[in-house]
Amino acid sequence: MTRKIVLITGGSRGLGRASALAAARRGIDVILTYRSQRAEAAAVVAEIVRLGAKGIALPLDVSDAAQFAAFAAEIKRVLGDVWQRDTFDFLLNNAGTGLHSAFAETTQAQFDELMRIHLKGPYFLTQALLPLIADGGRILNVSSGLARFSLPGASAYAMMKGGIEVFSRYLAKELGTRGIRANTVAPGAIATDFNGGTVRDNQGVNQMIAANTALGRVGEADDIGGMVAALLADETGWINAQRIEASGGMFV
C-alpha cells in the first residue's frame, strides 16, 4: 500500500509541528518547510522518523514568491528520490506570522509583509505545486478565529485570513474535477510561541480567553494537529469548501 505524503509549510514549530507529528502517527509521511529554524526542523524530522514515518525538511520563505518555482522543482526531485513518486497527497498552507497593531497605527510595510506571507504566498505556492498534488488529494489553508470574531489590534492579520477562507472555496470549486478537496482550518487562541507567545505567556490574556471559551481553557497545538490529521483521513473526504473552526467554543 502506497503511503500518503503531506507537505506542511512552517513545520518546525507550533501548529505545523503538531500537525506533522499527528500526521506521522496516522502513518502519513511528511515534507515540512522552515524559514530559519533548521535545528528545530531537524528535530521534528527525527521525531517523525521515531514514529515510523518518513520525514524531510526543506528551507522555504513563503514571503518570497520568486523561490516557488525552484522549490517545486526540489519537491519533484525529493519525491522521486525518496518515494519513487511524482506526486504528493496533501498540502497544508500553515506558515505565517502575527501582528498586533491598532488599525490607526498599522503601517503599509506591516500590511505588505502580512499580504506576502498570508495571501500571495499560499496563492502562488499552491499554484506552483498544483502539478505535483495527486488527484483526490487535499489542500488545507490555515485561517484564524479572528476572521469570525473581532479583537482590537488584529485588523490587518484577520483581513488576510478572511481572504484565505475565500481562497479555499475557490480552490474547491476549481479543483473539484480532479477530486481535490480544499478546506480552511481556523484555530482559536493557541498557547504557542506565535505572535511573541502572548497567549501562552501572558497570564491575563490566557485567563481572558479561557473565561470566554466554552471548554474553559486556551487551545494547545495538539488540539489543532489532531484536527488537521483527521481532515486528511479517508473518512472525512466528503468535507469540502468548508471553514472548520477549532477554538473550544471561543466567543460563542
Tab-separated table of C-alpha atoms in Angstrom:
chain	number	residue	atom	x	y	z
A	1	MET	CA	0.000	0.000	0.000
A	2	THR	CA	1.380	3.394	-1.028
A	3	ARG	CA	1.897	5.700	1.919
A	4	LYS	CA	0.364	9.144	1.769
A	5	ILE	CA	2.569	12.251	1.865
A	6	VAL	CA	1.737	15.662	3.336
A	7	LEU	CA	3.659	18.866	2.669
A	8	ILE	CA	3.432	21.304	5.595
A	9	THR	CA	4.775	24.847	5.374
A	10	GLY	CA	6.156	26.212	8.624
A	11	GLY	CA	6.519	22.764	10.145
A	12	SER	CA	9.398	23.386	12.539
A	13	ARG	CA	7.288	24.718	15.436
A	14	GLY	CA	3.804	25.414	16.750
A	15	LEU	CA	0.800	24.226	14.789
A	16	GLY	CA	2.910	22.999	11.880
A	17	ARG	CA	4.988	20.788	14.144
A	18	ALA	CA	1.911	19.423	15.906
A	19	SER	CA	0.267	18.701	12.557
A	20	ALA	CA	3.376	16.947	11.241
A	21	LEU	CA	3.570	14.670	14.270
A	22	ALA	CA	-0.157	13.946	14.255
A	23	ALA	CA	0.059	13.002	10.583
A	24	ALA	CA	3.048	10.748	11.237
A	25	ARG	CA	1.111	8.965	13.982
A	26	ARG	CA	-1.512	8.156	11.354
A	27	GLY	CA	1.091	6.685	9.029
A	28	ILE	CA	1.457	9.706	6.758
A	29	ASP	CA	4.917	10.704	5.567
A	30	VAL	CA	5.858	14.374	5.924
A	31	ILE	CA	7.721	17.013	3.971
A	32	LEU	CA	7.995	20.139	6.087
A	33	THR	CA	9.419	23.558	5.414
A	34	TYR	CA	11.207	26.001	7.656
A	35	ARG	CA	12.459	29.531	7.126
A	36	SER	CA	15.342	29.831	9.593
A	37	GLN	CA	14.849	27.210	12.327
A	38	ARG	CA	16.932	24.469	10.749
A	39	ALA	CA	17.799	22.699	14.004
A	40	GLU	CA	14.180	22.727	15.149
A	41	ALA	CA	13.067	21.354	11.784
A	42	ALA	CA	15.634	18.562	12.016
A	43	ALA	CA	14.327	17.677	15.478
A	44	VAL	CA	10.789	17.402	14.107
A	45	VAL	CA	12.026	15.132	11.316
A	46	ALA	CA	13.766	12.926	13.877
A	47	GLU	CA	10.507	12.629	15.816
A	48	ILE	CA	8.590	11.799	12.636
A	49	VAL	CA	11.051	9.002	11.915
A	50	ARG	CA	10.753	7.754	15.500
A	51	LEU	CA	7.007	7.494	14.921
A	52	GLY	CA	7.625	5.215	11.955
A	53	ALA	CA	7.102	7.646	9.081
A	54	LYS	CA	9.438	9.271	6.597
A	55	GLY	CA	10.293	12.931	7.098
A	56	ILE	CA	12.118	15.558	5.068
A	57	ALA	CA	12.764	19.230	5.948
A	58	LEU	CA	13.394	21.860	3.266
A	59	PRO	CA	14.046	25.601	3.545
A	60	LEU	CA	11.420	27.992	2.164
A	61	ASP	CA	10.497	31.608	2.726
A	62	VAL	CA	6.798	31.793	1.855
A	63	SER	CA	7.014	35.588	1.639
A	64	ASP	CA	9.290	35.305	-1.423
A	65	ALA	CA	7.290	34.052	-4.396
A	66	ALA	CA	10.422	34.112	-6.546
A	67	GLN	CA	11.520	30.941	-4.706
A	68	PHE	CA	8.457	28.885	-5.584
A	69	ALA	CA	9.432	27.517	-8.997
A	70	ALA	CA	12.773	26.236	-7.674
A	71	PHE	CA	11.069	24.882	-4.568
A	72	ALA	CA	8.551	22.954	-6.678
A	73	ALA	CA	11.422	21.505	-8.707
A	74	GLU	CA	13.110	20.422	-5.458
A	75	ILE	CA	9.901	18.793	-4.252
A	76	LYS	CA	9.667	16.882	-7.533
A	77	ARG	CA	13.262	15.691	-7.097
A	78	VAL	CA	12.699	14.643	-3.476
A	79	LEU	CA	9.525	12.766	-4.355
A	80	GLY	CA	11.401	10.771	-6.971
A	81	ASP	CA	14.497	10.133	-4.874
A	82	VAL	CA	12.810	9.281	-1.554
A	83	TRP	CA	9.392	7.941	-2.522
A	84	GLN	CA	9.806	6.948	-6.173
A	85	ARG	CA	6.714	9.030	-6.888
A	86	ASP	CA	5.990	12.192	-8.837
A	87	THR	CA	3.129	13.485	-6.660
A	88	PHE	CA	2.250	14.093	-3.012
A	89	ASP	CA	-1.221	13.874	-1.485
A	90	PHE	CA	-1.840	16.712	0.945
A	91	LEU	CA	-0.793	20.358	1.261
A	92	LEU	CA	-1.114	22.322	4.494
A	93	ASN	CA	-0.514	26.048	3.988
A	94	ASN	CA	0.398	26.809	7.586
A	95	ALA	CA	3.445	29.102	7.637
A	96	GLY	CA	2.698	32.552	8.966
A	97	THR	CA	3.423	35.359	11.338
A	98	GLY	CA	1.260	37.545	13.526
A	99	LEU	CA	0.808	41.266	14.028
A	100	HIS	CA	-0.822	43.109	16.918
A	101	SER	CA	-1.285	46.707	15.848
A	102	ALA	CA	-4.189	49.113	16.078
A	103	PHE	CA	-5.762	49.975	12.736
A	104	ALA	CA	-4.757	53.638	13.072
A	105	GLU	CA	-1.112	52.677	13.667
A	106	THR	CA	-0.613	49.857	11.138
A	107	THR	CA	1.976	50.763	8.503
A	108	GLN	CA	1.995	49.922	4.818
A	109	ALA	CA	5.178	47.920	5.348
A	110	GLN	CA	3.492	45.781	8.007
A	111	PHE	CA	0.433	45.291	5.811
A	112	ASP	CA	2.529	44.348	2.778
A	113	GLU	CA	4.532	41.816	4.780
A	114	LEU	CA	1.372	40.130	6.019
A	115	MET	CA	-0.027	40.090	2.497
A	116	ARG	CA	3.101	38.428	1.090
A	117	ILE	CA	3.095	35.764	3.786
A	118	HIS	CA	-0.609	35.068	4.255
A	119	LEU	CA	-2.167	35.765	0.844
A	120	LYS	CA	0.318	35.946	-2.016
A	121	GLY	CA	2.456	33.167	-0.552
A	122	PRO	CA	-0.249	30.482	-0.224
A	123	TYR	CA	-1.868	31.509	-3.511
A	124	PHE	CA	1.201	31.227	-5.711
A	125	LEU	CA	2.885	28.417	-3.779
A	126	THR	CA	-0.230	26.290	-4.231
A	127	GLN	CA	-0.235	27.240	-7.910
A	128	ALA	CA	3.409	26.192	-8.289
A	129	LEU	CA	2.803	22.890	-6.504
A	130	LEU	CA	-0.503	22.068	-8.185
A	131	PRO	CA	1.006	19.753	-10.849
A	132	LEU	CA	2.571	17.733	-8.024
A	133	ILE	CA	-0.602	17.297	-5.944
A	134	ALA	CA	-2.197	13.930	-6.608
A	135	ASP	CA	-5.729	13.705	-7.941
A	136	GLY	CA	-8.027	13.057	-4.988
A	137	GLY	CA	-5.694	14.989	-2.676
A	138	ARG	CA	-6.424	17.611	-0.048
A	139	ILE	CA	-5.460	21.245	0.462
A	140	LEU	CA	-5.832	22.784	3.921
A	141	ASN	CA	-5.338	26.501	4.461
A	142	VAL	CA	-4.873	27.882	7.961
A	143	SER	CA	-7.087	30.822	8.912
A	144	SER	CA	-7.960	32.093	12.391
A	145	GLY	CA	-10.877	32.562	14.733
A	146	LEU	CA	-10.149	36.264	14.246
A	147	ALA	CA	-11.813	36.040	10.839
A	148	ARG	CA	-15.102	35.347	12.697
A	149	PHE	CA	-14.808	37.491	15.841
A	150	SER	CA	-13.046	40.819	16.202
A	151	LEU	CA	-10.444	41.866	18.747
A	152	PRO	CA	-8.674	45.255	18.646
A	153	GLY	CA	-5.239	45.144	17.068
A	154	ALA	CA	-5.866	42.302	14.641
A	155	SER	CA	-7.478	44.080	11.683
A	156	ALA	CA	-4.698	43.535	9.132
A	157	TYR	CA	-3.955	39.937	10.163
A	158	ALA	CA	-7.642	38.996	10.252
A	159	MET	CA	-8.182	40.598	6.837
A	160	MET	CA	-5.599	38.260	5.347
A	161	LYS	CA	-7.229	35.259	6.957
A	162	GLY	CA	-10.604	36.288	5.589
A	163	GLY	CA	-9.011	36.230	2.160
A	164	ILE	CA	-7.615	32.755	2.758
A	165	GLU	CA	-11.100	31.479	3.563
A	166	VAL	CA	-12.374	32.772	0.214
A	167	PHE	CA	-9.333	31.213	-1.479
A	168	SER	CA	-10.186	27.777	-0.071
A	169	ARG	CA	-13.692	27.894	-1.511
A	170	TYR	CA	-12.404	28.819	-4.942
A	171	LEU	CA	-9.810	26.045	-4.834
A	172	ALA	CA	-12.542	23.559	-4.003
A	173	LYS	CA	-14.640	24.783	-6.923
A	174	GLU	CA	-11.865	24.867	-9.500
A	175	LEU	CA	-10.055	21.674	-8.470
A	176	GLY	CA	-13.106	19.508	-7.898
A	177	THR	CA	-12.769	17.934	-11.329
A	178	ARG	CA	-9.521	16.385	-10.069
A	179	GLY	CA	-11.136	15.219	-6.845
A	180	ILE	CA	-9.002	17.621	-4.802
A	181	ARG	CA	-10.732	18.866	-1.649
A	182	ALA	CA	-9.899	22.264	-0.172
A	183	ASN	CA	-10.868	23.408	3.296
A	184	THR	CA	-9.939	26.061	5.826
A	185	VAL	CA	-8.734	25.252	9.330
A	186	ALA	CA	-9.470	28.128	11.721
A	187	PRO	CA	-7.755	27.794	15.123
A	188	GLY	CA	-8.825	29.864	18.075
A	189	ALA	CA	-6.253	31.227	20.517
A	190	ILE	CA	-3.455	28.662	20.935
A	191	ALA	CA	-0.712	28.562	23.558
A	192	THR	CA	2.377	28.561	21.311
A	193	ASP	CA	5.219	30.984	20.610
A	194	PHE	CA	3.157	32.569	17.811
A	195	ASN	CA	2.947	36.363	17.948
A	196	GLY	CA	5.515	36.519	20.713
A	197	GLY	CA	3.887	33.787	22.793
A	198	THR	CA	1.234	36.172	24.142
A	199	VAL	CA	-1.491	33.553	24.626
A	200	ARG	CA	0.943	31.129	26.250
A	201	ASP	CA	2.910	33.533	28.450
A	202	ASN	CA	0.611	36.443	29.337
A	203	GLN	CA	-1.476	35.248	32.269
A	204	GLY	CA	-4.072	37.969	31.864
A	205	VAL	CA	-4.621	37.175	28.184
A	206	ASN	CA	-4.665	33.454	28.921
A	207	GLN	CA	-7.289	33.860	31.624
A	208	MET	CA	-9.443	36.182	29.496
A	209	ILE	CA	-9.521	33.673	26.656
A	210	ALA	CA	-10.256	30.747	28.965
A	211	ALA	CA	-13.136	32.678	30.516
A	212	ASN	CA	-14.618	33.271	27.052
A	213	THR	CA	-14.199	29.711	25.786
A	214	ALA	CA	-16.908	27.112	26.311
A	215	LEU	CA	-14.381	24.429	27.289
A	216	GLY	CA	-12.755	26.772	29.816
A	217	ARG	CA	-9.153	26.848	28.588
A	218	VAL	CA	-6.960	28.115	25.772
A	219	GLY	CA	-6.084	25.753	22.957
A	220	GLU	CA	-2.905	23.713	22.681
A	221	ALA	CA	-1.003	22.943	19.494
A	222	ASP	CA	-2.016	19.282	19.653
A	223	ASP	CA	-5.690	20.315	19.549
A	224	ILE	CA	-5.058	21.634	16.054
A	225	GLY	CA	-2.619	18.957	14.956
A	226	GLY	CA	-5.170	16.251	15.676
A	227	MET	CA	-7.834	18.140	13.755
A	228	VAL	CA	-5.559	18.526	10.724
A	229	ALA	CA	-4.718	14.820	10.717
A	230	ALA	CA	-8.413	13.959	10.954
A	231	LEU	CA	-9.162	16.132	7.925
A	232	LEU	CA	-6.604	14.140	5.926
A	233	ALA	CA	-8.291	10.818	6.686
A	234	ASP	CA	-10.335	8.919	4.107
A	235	GLU	CA	-13.384	9.180	6.364
A	236	THR	CA	-13.505	12.979	6.032
A	237	GLY	CA	-13.287	13.044	2.251
A	238	TRP	CA	-16.794	14.456	1.777
A	239	ILE	CA	-15.877	17.628	3.668
A	240	ASN	CA	-15.080	20.227	1.039
A	241	ALA	CA	-15.079	24.033	0.681
A	242	GLN	CA	-15.667	24.427	4.412
A	243	ARG	CA	-14.321	26.607	7.201
A	244	ILE	CA	-13.737	24.373	10.225
A	245	GLU	CA	-13.020	26.256	13.435
A	246	ALA	CA	-11.221	24.561	16.309
A	247	SER	CA	-11.434	27.020	19.187
A	248	GLY	CA	-13.053	25.080	22.006
A	249	GLY	CA	-16.095	27.306	21.581
A	250	MET	CA	-14.387	30.699	21.816
A	251	PHE	CA	-16.784	33.673	21.894
A	252	VAL	CA	-19.858	31.571	21.171
